[in-house]
Amino acid sequence: MATCIATLVRAGARRALRPFSWSGCRDAALALPRHRRVHSLRSSLYEHVRDGFSDKPELDMRRVCEETEKVMANVERRKGELRAEDIPQIVSVWKQLQAVRGEISRLEEQKENVRARVRALVLPEYQRARTEGREIRNTLNQLYRLESELEQKHYLRALLLPNTTHPSVPVGDESQATVVESVGRKREFDFEVKGHLEIGERLDLIRQRRLAHVSGHRSYYLRGAGAQLQTALQNFVLDTLQRKGFIAMVVPDLLKAAVFEGCGMQPHAHQSQAYCLDPSRFPDLRLAGTGEVGIAGYFMDHAVNIKDLPVRTVCCSTCYRAETDTGRETWGLYRVHQFNKVEMFGVTANETGEESSQLLEEFVSLQKEIFSALELHFRVLDMPTQELGPPAHRKFDIEAWMPGRGSYGEISSASNCTDYQSRRLNILYEGETGSLHYAHTVNATACAIPRMIISILETHQMKVRGETHVMGSLSTWPGRSIINELTHGPFVCPAMLLSGWHCASAPCPAALHGIRSHREAQIHATEIHRTKPAVSGPPSQTHAEMTRPDLDSTIVYLTHFLHFQCRDYSLSSSLSRTTALPGMKSLITI
């Protein structure tokens, strides 16, 4: 299906880059305002090319030079890394680079002519020709260095250029998004609506509390039916798409920074969403935040025959995101550091200019089919210029109504990237005559698992016995149509037991979640003994007969909790089956 372009690329197009001076990089950085220098200091994609791994990105600089005013207006509307005033300098550097390349080509041709003459010359003419050839080589060496510096300056800026914008895209920020379609209706409830985290904890599907010492902030566990629900969603979506002709893929989670940059992301940004590994051991690897990067890397530096287009692929991958905007959605599954996602990715031709737009419409139609099958109320938004991101020519977001949040929340997006990614990653297709052309790429989220779980739990919650209904599309996968309230005791942390909270149905004290120091542990322990909650002991033991740890012991245990020395213990619903361990130990199920 795909052919490595090393066997097809034009003659001479893969000429190795000459060594270059980093002084050009410093000059390039100084040309941009301070708040936008971070991305300009380094380009992994250019370094990837410089080291000979890939061909040079062939950006559409002809359009930039011929339509400079339009490009400046587009850059200003999108509010990205570049500003309109940066474009003339990009054009100027590009023209200088082209002039140097032209002079290099002329001198290289002249050098070959001199070399051919030398073979047939007698001694006097031979010496003059050698002197001429030496002067040409010296001039070429200077031009090679200048070419490398100009090339570096060019790519450090030009790679930040955004894609073109579809004329129908609204201009402005997120508030200017246009509602294209609304599917279904908001569900009405005759009881108090609960959020997904409350539902998940009550049904023992989700655990997010007391994980700071385990996996840090914005992490979570799925358990029992919650884990089954994730598997069911993944299988349902993958099965649906494979029946539509999609090719399933398993992609790497670790990828080179050049692939991220080729997809239009900024792995070296000050607040990059991409996690990087230890730079002393793995200097160029990043954890992918979406399966799109892995699939795009699969097609990188390859050509697909036009007869095989469009290629529709789907993958389910684990996504890792730094979520640097920590002030938003601090609790719940809406914004987390690690999650699973099913991603669609398409590669298509550019013969009529409409192929990628048609593929985008197809992907959005599939998204609507999936979400309708899950009986969700959602709306489709045509996103404005400031929400597109650098690679998108046009982008549709789908937001589902989440009753617990009382608002719509984004559950998927679909983007037409035209030839933006393919020009940077050298994703080509071979035409009928054997000529190579840059393909168009389209990507779309088929199912972001955590946000889908939010939508399902909050939309399909039921009043009776705290159950949550699971729609028919998924009921065959986990073998159930109702997620029932848990019948066993919840996990309880040891500090609860030590402080007298022996009842399995009692919630963990909220104050314990926020303990950060020994002093706070002292205050909390004092509060525990002051309030002395009324609890029941085992049937064989009255409350008065129960042994309570003294205040100092409670502080010790709470401090140990801070130092990650405690673990959760499962309590049986029958407290008569619990026993005290010797010494300063907690209660544990037999």
Coordinates of C-alpha atoms in Angstrom, one line a residue:
M1 CA 0.0 0.0 0.0
A2 CA 2.8 2.5 1.0
T3 CA 6.2 2.7 -0.7
C4 CA 9.2 4.3 0.9
I5 CA 9.9 7.5 -1.0
A6 CA 13.7 6.7 -0.9
T7 CA 12.9 4.5 -3.9
L8 CA 10.8 7.1 -5.7
V9 CA 12.0 10.5 -4.8
R10 CA 13.3 12.9 -7.5
A11 CA 17.0 12.7 -8.4
G12 CA 19.1 15.0 -6.3
A13 CA 16.3 15.9 -3.9
R14 CA 17.9 14.1 -1.0
R15 CA 21.3 15.9 -1.1
A16 CA 22.7 15.8 2.4
L17 CA 22.7 19.1 4.3
R18 CA 26.1 20.7 5.0
P19 CA 27.2 21.5 8.5
F20 CA 25.8 24.8 9.8
S21 CA 26.6 27.4 12.4
W22 CA 24.4 27.9 15.5
S23 CA 24.9 31.6 15.2
G24 CA 22.1 31.7 12.7
C25 CA 19.8 30.2 15.3
R26 CA 20.6 32.9 17.8
D27 CA 19.9 35.6 15.1
A28 CA 16.6 33.9 14.3
A29 CA 15.6 33.8 18.0
L30 CA 16.4 37.5 18.5
A31 CA 14.2 38.5 15.6
L32 CA 11.0 37.4 17.4
P33 CA 9.5 39.0 20.6
R34 CA 10.6 37.6 23.9
H35 CA 7.3 35.8 24.7
R36 CA 7.5 33.9 21.4
R37 CA 11.2 32.9 21.3
V38 CA 10.7 29.5 22.9
H39 CA 9.6 27.7 19.8
S40 CA 12.2 29.5 17.6
L41 CA 15.2 28.2 19.5
R42 CA 14.9 24.7 18.2
S43 CA 13.2 22.7 15.5
S44 CA 13.3 18.9 15.9
L45 CA 12.0 18.5 12.4
Y46 CA 14.8 20.5 10.9
E47 CA 17.4 18.6 13.0
H48 CA 15.8 15.4 11.8
V49 CA 16.4 16.5 8.2
R50 CA 19.8 17.9 8.9
D51 CA 20.9 14.5 10.3
G52 CA 19.8 12.8 7.1
F53 CA 16.7 10.9 8.4
S54 CA 14.2 12.6 6.0
D55 CA 14.0 14.9 3.0
K56 CA 13.5 18.6 3.6
P57 CA 10.0 19.8 4.3
E58 CA 8.7 21.4 1.1
L59 CA 6.5 24.2 2.4
D60 CA 4.3 26.1 -0.1
M61 CA 6.5 29.2 -0.1
R62 CA 5.4 30.2 -3.6
R63 CA 1.9 30.9 -2.2
V64 CA 3.4 32.8 0.8
C65 CA 5.4 35.0 -1.6
E66 CA 2.7 35.6 -4.1
E67 CA -0.1 36.1 -1.6
T68 CA 1.7 37.7 1.3
E69 CA -1.2 40.0 2.3
K70 CA -3.6 37.0 2.5
V71 CA -1.1 35.0 4.5
M72 CA -0.6 37.9 6.9
A73 CA -4.3 38.3 7.4
N74 CA -4.7 34.6 8.0
V75 CA -1.9 34.5 10.6
E76 CA -3.4 37.5 12.4
R77 CA -6.9 35.9 12.5
R78 CA -5.5 32.6 13.9
K79 CA -3.5 34.1 16.8
G80 CA -0.8 31.5 16.8
E81 CA 3.0 31.7 17.4
L82 CA 3.6 34.1 14.5
R83 CA 2.2 37.6 13.9
A84 CA 1.5 39.3 10.7
E85 CA 4.7 41.4 11.0
D86 CA 6.8 38.2 10.9
I87 CA 5.7 37.2 7.4
P88 CA 7.7 39.8 5.4
Q89 CA 10.9 38.6 7.2
I90 CA 10.1 35.0 6.3
V91 CA 9.6 36.0 2.7
S92 CA 12.9 37.9 2.7
V93 CA 14.9 35.0 4.2
W94 CA 13.3 32.7 1.6
K95 CA 14.3 34.9 -1.3
Q96 CA 17.8 35.2 0.0
L97 CA 18.0 31.4 0.3
Q98 CA 16.7 30.9 -3.2
A99 CA 19.3 33.4 -4.5
V100 CA 22.1 31.5 -2.7
R101 CA 20.8 28.2 -4.0
G102 CA 20.7 29.6 -7.6
E103 CA 24.3 30.8 -7.3
I104 CA 25.4 27.4 -5.9
S105 CA 23.8 25.6 -8.8
R106 CA 25.5 28.0 -11.3
L107 CA 28.9 27.5 -9.7
E108 CA 28.6 23.7 -9.4
E109 CA 27.8 23.6 -13.1
Q110 CA 30.8 25.8 -13.8
K111 CA 33.0 23.6 -11.6
E112 CA 32.0 20.5 -13.6
N113 CA 32.8 22.3 -16.8
V114 CA 36.2 23.2 -15.5
R115 CA 36.8 19.6 -14.4
A116 CA 35.9 18.4 -17.9
R117 CA 38.3 20.9 -19.5
V118 CA 41.2 20.0 -17.3
R119 CA 41.4 16.5 -18.7
A120 CA 42.2 17.7 -22.2
L121 CA 44.5 20.6 -21.4
V122 CA 48.3 21.0 -21.7
L123 CA 50.3 22.1 -18.7
P124 CA 49.9 26.0 -18.9
E125 CA 46.2 25.9 -19.5
Y126 CA 45.9 23.1 -16.9
Q127 CA 47.4 25.2 -14.2
R128 CA 45.1 28.2 -15.0
A129 CA 42.1 25.8 -15.0
R130 CA 43.1 24.3 -11.6
T131 CA 43.4 27.8 -10.2
E132 CA 39.9 28.7 -11.5
G133 CA 38.5 25.5 -10.0
R134 CA 40.1 26.2 -6.6
E135 CA 38.5 29.6 -6.5
I136 CA 35.1 28.2 -7.4
R137 CA 35.5 25.6 -4.6
N138 CA 36.4 28.3 -2.1
T139 CA 33.4 30.4 -3.2
L140 CA 31.1 27.3 -3.0
N141 CA 32.3 26.5 0.6
Q142 CA 31.3 30.0 1.7
L143 CA 28.0 29.7 -0.1
Y144 CA 27.3 26.3 1.5
R145 CA 27.7 27.8 5.0
L146 CA 25.5 30.7 4.1
E147 CA 22.9 28.4 2.6
S148 CA 22.9 26.3 5.8
E149 CA 22.4 29.4 8.0
L150 CA 19.7 30.8 5.8
E151 CA 18.0 27.4 5.6
Q152 CA 18.0 27.2 9.3
K153 CA 16.6 30.7 9.8
H154 CA 13.9 29.9 7.2
Y155 CA 12.7 26.6 8.7
L156 CA 12.7 27.9 12.3
R157 CA 10.2 30.5 11.3
A158 CA 8.4 29.0 8.3
L159 CA 7.5 25.8 10.1
L160 CA 5.4 27.9 12.5
L161 CA 3.2 29.1 9.7
P162 CA -0.4 27.9 10.1
N163 CA -2.4 26.1 7.4
T164 CA -4.8 28.0 5.2
T165 CA -8.3 28.6 6.5
H166 CA -11.5 27.5 4.9
P167 CA -13.6 30.5 3.8
S168 CA -16.6 29.2 5.9
V169 CA -14.7 29.2 9.2
P170 CA -16.0 31.8 11.6
V171 CA -13.5 34.4 12.7
G172 CA -12.7 34.9 16.4
D173 CA -12.3 32.9 19.6
E174 CA -14.2 30.0 21.0
S175 CA -17.4 32.1 21.6
Q176 CA -17.8 32.5 17.9
A177 CA -18.2 28.8 17.1
T178 CA -21.2 28.1 14.9
V179 CA -23.7 25.3 15.8
V180 CA -24.0 23.3 12.6
E181 CA -26.4 20.6 14.0
S182 CA -28.0 19.5 17.2
V183 CA -28.9 15.8 17.7
G184 CA -31.3 14.6 20.3
R185 CA -32.7 16.5 23.3
K186 CA -31.6 17.2 26.8
R187 CA -32.9 14.6 29.1
E188 CA -35.2 15.7 31.9
F189 CA -34.9 14.3 35.4
D190 CA -37.4 14.0 38.2
F191 CA -34.6 13.7 40.8
E192 CA -31.5 15.6 41.8
V193 CA -28.9 15.0 39.0
K194 CA -25.5 13.8 40.2
G195 CA -22.1 14.2 38.6
H196 CA -20.1 11.4 37.0
L197 CA -17.6 11.3 39.9
E198 CA -20.3 10.9 42.5
I199 CA -22.0 8.3 40.5
G200 CA -18.8 6.5 39.8
E201 CA -17.8 6.4 43.4
R202 CA -21.2 5.3 44.6
L203 CA -21.2 2.4 42.0
D204 CA -17.6 1.6 42.7
L205 CA -16.6 2.4 39.1
I206 CA -14.2 5.2 39.6
R207 CA -11.6 6.1 42.2
Q208 CA -9.9 9.4 42.1
R209 CA -9.5 10.3 45.7
R210 CA -6.4 9.7 47.8
L211 CA -4.2 9.1 44.7
A212 CA -1.7 11.9 45.3
H213 CA 0.8 9.5 46.8
V214 CA 0.2 6.8 44.1
S215 CA 0.0 8.5 40.7
G216 CA -0.3 12.2 41.4
H217 CA -3.0 14.7 40.4
R218 CA -5.5 14.2 37.5
S219 CA -5.2 10.4 37.7
Y220 CA -7.9 7.8 38.2
Y221 CA -8.7 4.1 38.5
L222 CA -11.6 2.4 36.7
R223 CA -12.8 -0.7 38.5
G224 CA -15.3 -3.5 37.8
A225 CA -18.1 -2.3 35.6
G226 CA -16.1 0.9 35.0
A227 CA -13.2 -1.0 33.5
Q228 CA -15.7 -3.2 31.5
L229 CA -17.4 0.0 30.2
Q230 CA -14.0 1.3 28.8
T231 CA -13.4 -2.1 27.1
A232 CA -17.0 -2.1 25.7
L233 CA -16.7 1.4 24.3
Q234 CA -13.3 0.6 22.6
N235 CA -14.6 -2.6 21.1
F236 CA -17.9 -1.1 20.0
V237 CA -16.2 1.8 18.2
L238 CA -13.4 -0.3 16.7
D239 CA -16.0 -2.9 15.5
T240 CA -18.2 -0.2 14.0
L241 CA -15.3 1.5 12.1
Q242 CA -13.8 -1.8 10.8
R243 CA -17.2 -2.7 9.4
K244 CA -17.0 0.6 7.5
G245 CA -13.6 -0.4 5.9
F246 CA -11.2 1.1 8.3
I247 CA -7.8 -0.6 8.9
A248 CA -7.1 -1.2 12.5
M249 CA -3.6 -0.3 13.8
V250 CA -1.5 -0.5 16.9
V251 CA 0.8 2.5 17.1
P252 CA 3.8 3.4 19.3
D253 CA 3.2 5.7 22.3
L254 CA 6.8 6.9 22.2
L255 CA 7.7 8.9 19.1
K256 CA 10.4 11.3 17.9
A257 CA 9.8 15.0 18.5
A258 CA 10.2 15.5 14.7
V259 CA 6.9 13.6 14.2
F260 CA 5.1 15.8 16.7
E261 CA 6.4 18.9 15.0
G262 CA 5.5 17.5 11.5
C263 CA 1.9 17.1 12.8
G264 CA 1.8 20.8 13.7
M265 CA 2.5 20.4 17.5
Q266 CA 5.3 22.2 19.4
P267 CA 7.2 19.6 21.6
H268 CA 9.7 22.2 22.7
A269 CA 7.2 24.8 23.8
H270 CA 7.5 26.1 27.4
Q271 CA 4.1 24.7 28.3
S272 CA 4.0 21.8 25.8
Q273 CA 1.3 19.2 26.3
A274 CA 3.8 16.4 25.4
Y275 CA 5.7 14.5 28.1
C276 CA 9.4 13.9 27.4
L277 CA 11.6 11.1 28.7
D278 CA 14.9 11.6 30.6
P279 CA 16.9 13.7 28.1
S280 CA 20.2 12.2 29.3
R281 CA 19.0 8.7 28.1
F282 CA 16.3 9.4 25.5
P283 CA 16.9 12.9 24.3
D284 CA 14.4 12.9 21.5
L285 CA 11.4 10.8 22.6
R286 CA 8.0 12.0 23.6
L287 CA 4.8 10.4 24.9
A288 CA 2.1 10.8 22.3
G289 CA -1.0 12.8 23.4
T290 CA -3.1 11.3 20.5
G291 CA -3.0 8.3 18.2
E292 CA -2.9 10.8 15.3
V293 CA 0.9 11.3 15.8
G294 CA 1.6 7.5 15.6
I295 CA -0.4 6.9 12.5
A296 CA 1.1 10.0 10.8
G297 CA 4.5 8.6 11.6
Y298 CA 3.6 5.4 9.9
F299 CA 3.0 7.2 6.6
M300 CA 6.0 9.6 7.1
D301 CA 8.5 9.5 4.1
H302 CA 6.2 7.0 2.2
A303 CA 4.1 7.2 -0.9
V304 CA 0.7 5.5 -1.4
N305 CA -0.6 4.6 -4.9
I306 CA -3.6 6.6 -5.9
K307 CA -5.5 3.4 -6.5
D308 CA -5.4 2.7 -2.8
L309 CA -6.7 6.1 -1.7
P310 CA -8.4 7.1 0.5
V311 CA -6.7 5.1 3.2
R312 CA -8.9 5.0 6.3
T313 CA -7.1 3.8 9.5
V314 CA -8.2 3.6 13.2
C315 CA -6.2 3.0 16.3
C316 CA -6.9 2.7 20.0
S317 CA -4.0 4.1 22.0
T318 CA -3.1 5.5 25.4
C319 CA -2.8 9.3 25.4
Y320 CA -0.6 11.3 27.7
R321 CA -1.1 15.0 28.2
A322 CA 0.5 17.4 30.6
E323 CA -2.6 19.5 30.9
T324 CA -0.6 22.6 32.0
D325 CA -3.8 24.7 32.5
T326 CA -4.2 23.2 36.0
G327 CA -6.9 25.7 37.0
R328 CA -9.6 24.0 34.8
E329 CA -11.6 20.9 35.7
T330 CA -9.4 19.9 38.6
W331 CA -11.6 16.9 39.6
G332 CA -13.3 14.2 37.6
L333 CA -12.4 12.5 34.3
Y334 CA -12.9 15.5 32.0
R335 CA -9.2 16.6 32.0
V336 CA -6.7 14.0 33.0
H337 CA -3.1 13.2 32.3
Q338 CA -3.6 9.7 30.8
F339 CA -6.5 8.2 29.0
N340 CA -7.5 5.9 26.2
K341 CA -8.8 7.2 22.9
V342 CA -9.9 5.7 19.6
E343 CA -8.6 7.8 16.7
M344 CA -9.5 7.9 13.0
F345 CA -6.9 9.0 10.4
G346 CA -7.3 9.3 6.7
V347 CA -4.9 9.9 3.8
T348 CA -6.4 11.0 0.5
A349 CA -5.5 12.4 -2.9
N350 CA -5.5 16.1 -4.0
E351 CA -6.7 15.8 -7.6
T352 CA -9.9 17.9 -7.4
G353 CA -9.2 19.8 -4.2
E354 CA -12.4 18.4 -2.6
E355 CA -11.2 14.9 -1.6
S356 CA -10.1 15.9 2.0
S357 CA -13.3 17.9 2.5
Q358 CA -15.4 14.9 1.6
L359 CA -13.4 12.7 3.9
L360 CA -13.9 15.2 6.7
E361 CA -17.6 15.1 6.2
E362 CA -17.5 11.3 6.2
F363 CA -15.6 11.2 9.5
V364 CA -18.1 13.7 11.2
S365 CA -20.9 11.5 9.9
L366 CA -19.3 8.5 11.6
Q367 CA -18.9 10.4 14.8
K368 CA -22.6 11.3 14.8
E369 CA -23.5 7.7 14.1
I370 CA -21.5 6.4 17.1
F371 CA -22.8 9.0 19.6
S372 CA -26.4 8.6 18.4
A373 CA -26.0 4.8 19.0
L374 CA -25.0 5.7 22.6
E375 CA -28.2 7.7 23.0
L376 CA -26.4 11.0 23.8
H377 CA -27.6 14.5 23.1
F378 CA -24.9 16.4 21.3
R379 CA -24.2 19.3 18.9
V380 CA -21.7 19.8 16.1
L381 CA -19.7 23.0 16.1
D382 CA -17.8 24.7 13.2
M383 CA -14.8 26.0 15.2
P384 CA -13.5 29.5 14.7
T385 CA -10.1 30.6 13.6
Q386 CA -8.5 30.9 17.0
E387 CA -9.5 27.3 17.9
L388 CA -8.1 25.6 14.8
G389 CA -4.5 25.0 15.8
P390 CA -1.7 25.3 13.2
P391 CA -2.5 22.2 11.1
A392 CA -6.2 22.5 10.6
H393 CA -7.8 24.0 7.5
R394 CA -11.2 23.4 9.0
K395 CA -12.3 21.8 12.3
F396 CA -15.5 20.5 13.7
D397 CA -16.0 19.8 17.4
I398 CA -18.8 17.7 18.9
E399 CA -20.0 18.6 22.4
A400 CA -22.3 16.3 24.4
W401 CA -24.7 17.5 27.0
M402 CA -23.4 16.5 30.5
P403 CA -26.2 16.9 33.0
G404 CA -24.0 16.7 36.1
R405 CA -21.8 19.5 34.8
G406 CA -24.9 21.4 33.6
S407 CA -23.2 22.3 30.4
Y408 CA -21.9 20.9 27.1
G409 CA -18.5 19.3 27.0
E410 CA -16.3 18.5 24.1
I411 CA -16.1 14.8 23.4
S412 CA -14.5 14.7 19.9
S413 CA -13.1 16.8 17.1
A414 CA -12.4 16.3 13.4
S415 CA -9.9 18.3 11.4
N416 CA -9.0 18.6 7.7
C417 CA -5.3 19.3 7.6
T418 CA -5.0 19.4 3.7
D419 CA -1.3 19.1 2.8
Y420 CA 0.0 20.8 6.0
Q421 CA 1.2 17.6 7.6
S422 CA 2.2 15.8 4.4
R423 CA 4.5 18.6 3.3
R424 CA 6.3 18.4 6.7
L425 CA 6.3 14.6 7.0
N426 CA 6.7 13.8 3.2
I427 CA 3.5 11.9 3.0
L428 CA 3.0 11.4 -0.8
Y429 CA 0.8 9.6 -3.2
E430 CA 1.8 8.3 -6.6
G431 CA -0.4 9.5 -9.5
E432 CA -1.5 7.6 -12.6
T433 CA 1.7 8.6 -14.4
G434 CA 4.0 7.8 -11.6
S435 CA 4.5 11.3 -10.5
L436 CA 4.6 12.1 -6.8
H437 CA 2.2 14.6 -5.1
Y438 CA 1.6 15.6 -1.5
A439 CA -1.4 13.8 0.0
H440 CA -4.1 15.4 2.2
T441 CA -4.7 14.1 5.8
V442 CA -7.8 14.1 7.9
N443 CA -8.0 13.1 11.6
A444 CA -11.0 12.7 14.0
T445 CA -11.7 11.4 17.5
A446 CA -13.9 8.4 17.4
C447 CA -14.1 7.9 21.2
A448 CA -12.3 9.7 24.0
I449 CA -13.0 7.1 26.7
P450 CA -13.1 9.3 29.9
R451 CA -15.4 12.0 28.4
M452 CA -17.6 9.3 26.9
I453 CA -17.9 7.7 30.4
I454 CA -18.8 11.1 31.8
S455 CA -21.6 11.5 29.2
I456 CA -22.9 8.0 29.6
L457 CA -23.0 8.0 33.4
E458 CA -24.6 11.5 33.7
T459 CA -27.1 11.0 30.8
H460 CA -28.3 7.5 31.7
Q461 CA -28.3 7.8 35.5
M462 CA -31.4 6.4 37.2
K463 CA -33.1 7.1 40.5
V464 CA -33.8 3.5 41.5
R465 CA -31.1 2.1 43.8
G466 CA -28.5 4.3 42.3
E467 CA -28.3 2.4 39.1
T468 CA -27.0 3.6 35.7
H469 CA -28.5 2.4 32.5
V470 CA -26.2 1.2 29.7
M471 CA -27.6 1.7 26.2
G472 CA -28.3 -1.3 24.0
S473 CA -25.3 -0.7 21.8
L474 CA -22.9 -1.6 24.6
S475 CA -25.0 -4.0 26.7
T476 CA -23.7 -7.0 24.7
W477 CA -20.1 -6.2 25.5
P478 CA -19.9 -6.2 29.2
G479 CA -22.8 -8.6 29.5
R480 CA -25.1 -6.2 31.3
S481 CA -27.5 -3.4 30.6
I482 CA -27.6 -2.0 34.1
I483 CA -24.7 -1.0 36.3
N484 CA -26.0 -1.6 39.9
E485 CA -25.0 0.0 43.1
L486 CA -22.2 -1.9 44.8
T487 CA -23.0 -4.7 47.2
H488 CA -19.7 -4.8 49.0
G489 CA -18.0 -2.4 51.4
P490 CA -16.0 0.4 49.9
F491 CA -12.2 0.7 50.2
V492 CA -11.3 2.6 53.4
C493 CA -7.9 4.1 54.2
P494 CA -6.2 3.0 57.4
A495 CA -6.4 6.4 59.0
M496 CA -10.2 6.1 59.0
L497 CA -10.1 2.9 61.0
L498 CA -7.5 4.2 63.4
S499 CA -9.7 7.3 64.1
G500 CA -12.7 5.2 65.0
W501 CA -14.4 5.1 61.6
H502 CA -15.0 1.3 61.7
C503 CA -18.4 1.3 59.9
A504 CA -17.9 0.1 56.3
S505 CA -20.6 2.4 55.0
A506 CA -19.1 5.6 56.5
P507 CA -17.3 7.9 54.0
C508 CA -13.7 8.8 54.4
P509 CA -13.3 12.1 56.2
A510 CA -13.0 14.8 53.6
A511 CA -10.3 16.6 55.6
L512 CA -7.9 13.6 55.2
H513 CA -7.7 14.2 51.4
G514 CA -6.0 17.5 51.9
I515 CA -3.4 16.6 54.6
R516 CA 0.0 17.9 53.5
S517 CA 2.1 18.1 56.6
H518 CA 2.7 16.7 60.1
R519 CA 1.2 19.8 61.6
E520 CA -2.0 19.3 59.6
A521 CA -2.0 15.7 60.7
Q522 CA -1.9 16.9 64.4
I523 CA -4.8 19.3 63.8
H524 CA -6.8 16.6 62.0
A525 CA -6.2 14.0 64.7
T526 CA -7.3 16.5 67.4
E527 CA -10.5 17.1 65.5
I528 CA -11.1 13.4 65.2
H529 CA -10.9 12.9 69.0
R530 CA -12.9 16.0 69.7
T531 CA -15.9 15.0 67.5
K532 CA -15.8 11.3 68.3
P533 CA -18.3 10.1 65.7
A534 CA -21.0 7.7 66.9
V535 CA -20.2 4.4 65.2
S536 CA -21.1 0.8 65.8
G537 CA -18.6 -1.8 66.7
P538 CA -18.7 -5.5 65.8
P539 CA -21.6 -7.4 67.2
S540 CA -19.4 -9.0 69.7
Q541 CA -18.1 -5.7 71.0
T542 CA -19.7 -2.5 72.2
H543 CA -18.5 0.9 71.3
A544 CA -17.3 1.4 74.9
E545 CA -15.3 -1.7 74.8
M546 CA -13.5 -0.9 71.5
T547 CA -9.9 0.1 71.8
R548 CA -9.2 3.6 70.4
P549 CA -5.6 4.6 69.6
D550 CA -4.4 7.5 71.6
L551 CA -3.9 10.9 70.1
D552 CA -0.1 10.4 69.5
S553 CA -0.7 7.1 67.7
T554 CA -3.3 8.7 65.5
I555 CA -0.8 11.4 64.5
V556 CA 1.8 8.8 63.8
Y557 CA -0.5 6.9 61.5
L558 CA -1.7 10.0 59.7
T559 CA 2.0 11.1 59.2
H560 CA 2.8 7.6 57.9
F561 CA -0.1 8.1 55.5
L562 CA 1.6 11.3 54.3
H563 CA 4.9 9.4 53.7
F564 CA 3.1 6.9 51.5
Q565 CA 3.4 4.0 54.0
C566 CA -0.2 3.1 54.1
R567 CA -2.4 1.1 51.7
D568 CA -6.1 0.7 51.3
Y569 CA -7.7 -2.2 53.0
S570 CA -11.0 -3.8 51.9
L571 CA -13.6 -4.1 54.6
S572 CA -16.2 -6.8 54.6
S573 CA -19.8 -5.7 54.9
S574 CA -19.9 -7.8 58.0
L575 CA -17.6 -6.3 60.6
S576 CA -17.7 -9.5 62.6
R577 CA -15.2 -10.9 60.0
T578 CA -12.5 -8.3 60.9
T579 CA -9.8 -8.6 63.4
A580 CA -7.1 -6.4 64.9
L581 CA -3.6 -7.3 63.8
P582 CA -0.8 -7.4 66.4
G583 CA 1.0 -4.1 67.3
M584 CA 0.1 -0.9 65.6
K585 CA -1.7 -2.4 62.6
S586 CA -5.0 -1.6 61.1
L587 CA -8.0 -3.8 60.5
I588 CA -7.9 -6.0 57.4
T589 CA -10.3 -8.4 55.9
I590 CA -9.7 -12.1 56.7

